[in-house]
Coordinates of C-alpha atoms in Angstrom, one line a residue:
M1 CA -130.7 90.0 -89.0
S2 CA -132.1 91.9 -85.7
T3 CA -133.2 90.0 -82.8
S4 CA -136.9 91.1 -83.2
I5 CA -136.7 89.5 -86.8
R6 CA -135.2 86.2 -85.6
S7 CA -138.0 86.0 -83.0
A8 CA -140.7 86.4 -85.6
V9 CA -139.8 83.8 -87.9
L10 CA -139.9 81.2 -84.7
C11 CA -144.0 81.7 -85.1
P12 CA -146.1 79.6 -87.4
F13 CA -146.6 81.5 -90.6
D14 CA -150.3 82.2 -89.8
A15 CA -149.4 83.7 -86.5
T16 CA -146.5 86.0 -88.0
D17 CA -148.6 87.3 -90.7
L18 CA -152.0 88.0 -89.1
A19 CA -149.9 89.6 -85.8
S20 CA -147.7 91.9 -88.5
R21 CA -151.1 92.7 -90.3
L22 CA -153.0 93.6 -86.9
A23 CA -150.1 95.7 -85.9
G24 CA -149.1 97.5 -89.2
S25 CA -146.1 98.4 -90.9
P26 CA -143.6 98.6 -89.7
A27 CA -144.3 96.0 -87.0
V28 CA -141.7 95.6 -83.8
W29 CA -141.6 92.1 -82.4
R30 CA -140.1 92.0 -79.0
L31 CA -139.6 88.5 -77.1
I32 CA -140.9 89.0 -73.8
G33 CA -141.2 85.3 -72.1
N34 CA -138.7 82.6 -73.5
R35 CA -139.4 79.2 -72.0
P36 CA -138.8 75.8 -73.5
S37 CA -142.6 75.3 -74.0
H38 CA -143.9 78.8 -74.3
R39 CA -143.0 81.9 -76.1
L40 CA -144.6 85.4 -75.6
W41 CA -144.1 88.2 -78.1
H42 CA -144.9 91.9 -77.8
V43 CA -145.7 93.1 -81.5
G44 CA -146.4 96.8 -81.8
G45 CA -147.1 98.7 -84.9
P46 CA -149.0 102.1 -85.9
R47 CA -152.2 100.3 -86.0
A48 CA -152.1 98.3 -82.9
T49 CA -150.1 96.4 -80.2
V50 CA -150.9 92.8 -79.6
A51 CA -149.9 89.7 -77.4
V52 CA -148.6 86.4 -79.4
K53 CA -148.3 83.4 -77.5
I54 CA -146.8 80.2 -78.9
A55 CA -147.0 77.0 -77.1
G56 CA -145.1 73.6 -78.1
G57 CA -145.4 69.9 -76.6
E58 CA -148.8 68.3 -75.9
N59 CA -150.1 69.6 -72.6
P60 CA -149.1 73.4 -73.1
A61 CA -150.2 73.4 -76.6
L62 CA -153.8 71.9 -75.4
A63 CA -153.7 74.4 -72.3
L64 CA -153.4 77.4 -74.7
V65 CA -156.4 75.7 -77.0
R66 CA -158.4 75.6 -74.0
E67 CA -157.7 79.4 -72.8
S68 CA -158.5 80.6 -76.2
T69 CA -161.8 78.7 -76.1
A70 CA -162.6 80.0 -72.6
L71 CA -161.8 83.5 -73.8
R72 CA -164.1 83.5 -76.9
A73 CA -166.9 82.3 -74.1
M74 CA -166.3 84.4 -71.4
P75 CA -168.6 87.6 -70.7
A76 CA -167.7 90.9 -72.4
G77 CA -165.1 93.1 -70.8
N78 CA -162.5 90.2 -70.8
M79 CA -160.0 89.4 -73.4
R80 CA -161.0 88.4 -76.7
P81 CA -158.5 86.4 -79.0
L82 CA -157.9 88.1 -82.4
G83 CA -156.7 85.1 -83.6
S84 CA -155.8 81.4 -82.8
G85 CA -154.8 78.3 -84.1
A86 CA -153.1 74.6 -83.3
D87 CA -151.3 71.7 -85.0
L88 CA -152.0 68.8 -82.5
R89 CA -149.9 66.3 -84.1
P90 CA -148.3 63.8 -82.0
A91 CA -144.8 64.4 -83.1
A92 CA -144.8 68.1 -82.6
P93 CA -148.0 69.6 -81.1
L94 CA -148.3 73.5 -81.4
A95 CA -150.6 76.5 -80.6
W96 CA -150.6 80.0 -81.1
Q97 CA -153.0 82.8 -79.7
I98 CA -153.1 86.4 -80.6
T99 CA -154.7 88.8 -78.3
P100 CA -154.7 92.7 -77.7
W101 CA -152.0 93.9 -75.4
A102 CA -153.2 94.7 -72.3
L103 CA -151.3 98.1 -71.6
G104 CA -151.1 99.2 -67.9
L105 CA -150.4 98.3 -64.2
T106 CA -151.1 94.8 -62.7
T107 CA -152.4 94.5 -59.4
W108 CA -149.3 93.5 -58.1
E109 CA -147.3 96.5 -59.4
A110 CA -150.1 98.9 -58.4
F111 CA -149.0 97.8 -54.7
R112 CA -145.5 98.2 -55.1
P113 CA -145.4 101.7 -53.4
L114 CA -147.3 100.2 -50.5
R115 CA -145.1 97.2 -50.2
E116 CA -142.3 99.5 -50.1
G117 CA -143.7 101.5 -47.1
A118 CA -144.7 104.6 -48.9
E119 CA -147.8 106.2 -47.0
E120 CA -149.0 107.9 -50.3
G121 CA -149.2 104.4 -52.0
R122 CA -152.5 103.5 -49.9
E123 CA -154.5 105.3 -52.4
Q124 CA -153.7 103.7 -55.5
A125 CA -153.6 100.4 -53.9
L126 CA -156.7 100.5 -52.4
A127 CA -158.2 101.6 -56.2
A128 CA -156.7 98.7 -57.4
A129 CA -157.8 96.4 -55.0
V130 CA -161.3 97.3 -55.2
A131 CA -161.4 97.4 -59.3
T132 CA -159.9 93.9 -59.0
C133 CA -162.6 92.7 -56.7
R134 CA -165.3 94.4 -58.8
A135 CA -163.8 92.4 -62.2
V136 CA -163.6 89.3 -60.2
G137 CA -167.4 89.9 -59.0
R138 CA -168.4 90.8 -62.3
L139 CA -166.8 87.5 -63.7
H140 CA -168.7 85.3 -61.2
A141 CA -171.9 86.9 -61.9
A142 CA -171.8 86.0 -65.3
G143 CA -171.3 82.4 -64.0
W144 CA -167.7 82.0 -64.4
T145 CA -164.6 81.2 -62.0
H146 CA -161.0 82.2 -63.1
G147 CA -159.4 79.2 -61.7
N148 CA -155.9 80.7 -61.4
L149 CA -156.2 84.2 -59.8
E150 CA -153.1 86.3 -58.3
P151 CA -152.5 89.7 -58.5
H152 CA -150.2 89.2 -61.8
H153 CA -152.9 88.3 -63.5
V154 CA -155.0 91.4 -63.5
V155 CA -154.3 94.5 -65.6
H156 CA -155.5 97.7 -64.8
T157 CA -155.7 99.5 -68.3
A158 CA -156.2 103.0 -69.4
D159 CA -158.8 102.2 -71.5
R160 CA -161.7 103.5 -69.4
G161 CA -160.2 102.0 -66.8
R162 CA -161.0 98.6 -67.7
V163 CA -159.6 95.5 -65.9
R164 CA -158.4 92.6 -67.9
L165 CA -158.2 89.3 -66.3
L166 CA -155.1 87.5 -67.9
S167 CA -154.1 83.5 -67.6
C168 CA -157.1 82.2 -68.2
T169 CA -156.3 78.9 -69.4
W170 CA -158.4 77.1 -66.0
A171 CA -161.4 79.7 -66.5
T172 CA -164.3 77.4 -66.0
R173 CA -168.5 77.8 -66.3
A174 CA -170.0 77.5 -63.1
G175 CA -171.1 73.7 -62.6
E176 CA -168.7 72.3 -64.6
R177 CA -165.4 70.4 -63.8
T178 CA -162.0 71.8 -64.4
S179 CA -160.3 70.2 -67.0
A180 CA -157.6 67.2 -65.9
G181 CA -154.4 68.4 -64.4
Y182 CA -155.8 71.4 -62.6
D183 CA -153.7 72.1 -59.5
G184 CA -155.0 75.5 -58.2
G185 CA -152.4 77.8 -59.3
L186 CA -150.4 79.3 -56.6
V187 CA -150.5 76.9 -53.8
H188 CA -150.1 79.5 -51.1
L189 CA -153.3 81.5 -52.1
L190 CA -155.5 78.4 -51.9
P191 CA -158.5 78.0 -49.4
P192 CA -158.5 74.8 -47.1
D193 CA -161.8 73.4 -48.7
L194 CA -160.2 73.8 -52.5
A195 CA -156.8 72.5 -51.3
A196 CA -158.5 69.5 -50.1
A197 CA -160.8 69.0 -53.3
I198 CA -157.5 68.9 -55.5
E199 CA -155.5 66.2 -53.3
R200 CA -159.1 63.9 -53.4
S201 CA -159.2 64.7 -57.1
R202 CA -155.7 63.1 -58.0
G203 CA -155.6 65.3 -61.2
N204 CA -158.8 64.6 -62.5
G205 CA -160.7 68.2 -62.5
V206 CA -162.6 69.7 -59.5
L207 CA -165.7 71.8 -59.2
L208 CA -164.5 75.3 -58.6
N209 CA -166.8 78.0 -56.7
T210 CA -166.9 81.5 -56.5
S211 CA -166.4 81.2 -52.5
A212 CA -163.2 79.2 -53.1
E213 CA -162.1 82.0 -55.4
V214 CA -163.0 84.8 -53.0
Y215 CA -160.6 83.6 -50.6
T216 CA -157.9 83.4 -53.4
L217 CA -158.7 86.8 -54.3
A218 CA -158.3 88.0 -50.7
A219 CA -155.0 85.8 -50.0
G220 CA -153.6 87.3 -53.4
L221 CA -154.6 91.2 -52.3
W222 CA -152.7 90.1 -48.9
W223 CA -149.7 88.8 -50.7
A224 CA -149.5 92.3 -53.0
A225 CA -149.9 94.5 -50.0
T226 CA -147.2 92.9 -47.6
G227 CA -145.1 90.8 -50.0
A228 CA -145.8 87.7 -47.9
W229 CA -147.8 84.9 -48.2
P230 CA -150.5 85.1 -45.9
L231 CA -150.0 82.0 -44.0
A232 CA -146.4 81.5 -44.3
Y233 CA -145.5 83.1 -41.1
H234 CA -147.2 80.0 -39.4
Y235 CA -146.0 77.2 -41.5
R236 CA -143.0 76.0 -39.3
N237 CA -145.5 75.7 -36.2
V238 CA -147.1 72.9 -38.2
G239 CA -143.5 71.4 -39.1
F240 CA -142.9 72.7 -42.6
D241 CA -140.3 74.9 -44.3
P242 CA -142.1 77.4 -46.2
N243 CA -139.3 77.4 -48.8
A244 CA -139.8 73.8 -49.7
K245 CA -141.0 72.7 -53.1
S246 CA -143.5 70.2 -52.2
R247 CA -146.9 72.1 -53.6
S248 CA -148.7 68.5 -52.6
R249 CA -147.6 68.9 -49.1
I250 CA -148.2 72.4 -48.9
R251 CA -151.9 71.4 -50.3
R252 CA -152.2 68.7 -47.3
I253 CA -151.1 71.2 -44.6
I254 CA -153.1 74.2 -45.9
A255 CA -156.2 71.4 -46.3
S256 CA -156.3 70.6 -42.7
G257 CA -157.7 74.2 -41.5
H258 CA -154.9 74.3 -38.8
V259 CA -152.7 77.1 -40.2
P260 CA -153.8 80.7 -38.9
I261 CA -153.4 83.6 -40.9
A262 CA -150.6 86.4 -39.7
A263 CA -151.9 88.8 -37.4
P264 CA -153.1 92.2 -39.1
A265 CA -151.7 94.3 -36.1
T266 CA -148.2 93.7 -37.2
Y267 CA -148.5 95.2 -40.6
I268 CA -148.3 99.1 -41.3
W269 CA -151.6 99.3 -42.6
P270 CA -153.9 96.8 -40.4
E271 CA -157.2 98.2 -41.6
F272 CA -156.8 97.4 -45.1
L273 CA -155.7 93.4 -44.2
A274 CA -158.7 93.2 -41.7
P275 CA -161.4 92.6 -44.4
L276 CA -159.1 90.3 -46.1
A277 CA -158.5 88.3 -43.1
A278 CA -162.3 88.2 -42.8
A279 CA -162.7 86.9 -46.6
M280 CA -160.1 84.1 -45.7
T281 CA -162.1 82.4 -43.3
P282 CA -161.9 78.6 -43.4
V283 CA -165.8 78.4 -43.3
P284 CA -167.0 78.8 -47.0
S285 CA -170.4 80.1 -46.3
R286 CA -169.1 82.8 -44.0
R287 CA -167.2 84.6 -47.1
P288 CA -168.4 87.6 -49.0
T289 CA -169.0 87.7 -52.6
A290 CA -166.1 89.5 -54.5
H291 CA -168.4 92.6 -54.7
Q292 CA -169.1 92.6 -51.1
L293 CA -165.3 92.4 -50.4
A294 CA -165.1 95.5 -52.6
D295 CA -167.6 97.3 -50.7
W296 CA -165.7 96.1 -47.3
L297 CA -162.4 97.6 -48.5
N298 CA -164.0 100.6 -50.3
S299 CA -165.3 101.6 -46.7
I300 CA -161.3 101.6 -45.5
P301 CA -159.9 105.4 -44.9
C302 CA -156.5 106.0 -46.6

């Protein structure tokens, strides 16, 4: 029996059957991610290519159910589940989700030539940055926050240039608290105000806002452009090892607002980093909207 077939039978029957019918015969299954609580398959066939996610265990299964619910409610242009299901019995909770496969470069991948020092990578990186900001701006205008923005979670597809936002487990409507357990995603991309709110919440959820998410958006683009966290250069100045694993300790340091952003002048393209640094101001009211940040970046010459 081939590896692809063995992988397929690990799915619940409903998920395996639906994914195979959507893809068409012959459907080829490839296991892309395999962790103890999560599995991700790429299923391709003559009709379509889909992503199949499986989550086992109480918290992972509930998180996948939450993501499927959010994807159905989020504005047009984002992913829509083609099918999902859950068996949340205490003994062996399980959830599954099928979505179209988002084929294209992630924002992180689009920045690779620039990170490697190629001058010709500027145009592609700038276009990806502006498109990422526009996609986040559309989400915000529709009354939603993503909650887990990072450059790996944004795909620039060949489908009329559409941008797809992935990993929407924590996507939340404006004015609503996140589900319990929210920890902000990548800790190094958090603004001081959100880091402080998460620490105060003690895992009970927080109110997200677009201002904090624009900071994270800018910090993620900084990371994609440089390969470095925007604050990490100065962590040691406040007595912390940037390689340490304590997320709570890093959040408290960021929440203090005393860690400055690395100087843009040290980078080969400081004109690109300057608008990002401005968007990462610790003063929420001074941050631009996502669309304004797109305009700032769009004015930079390559």
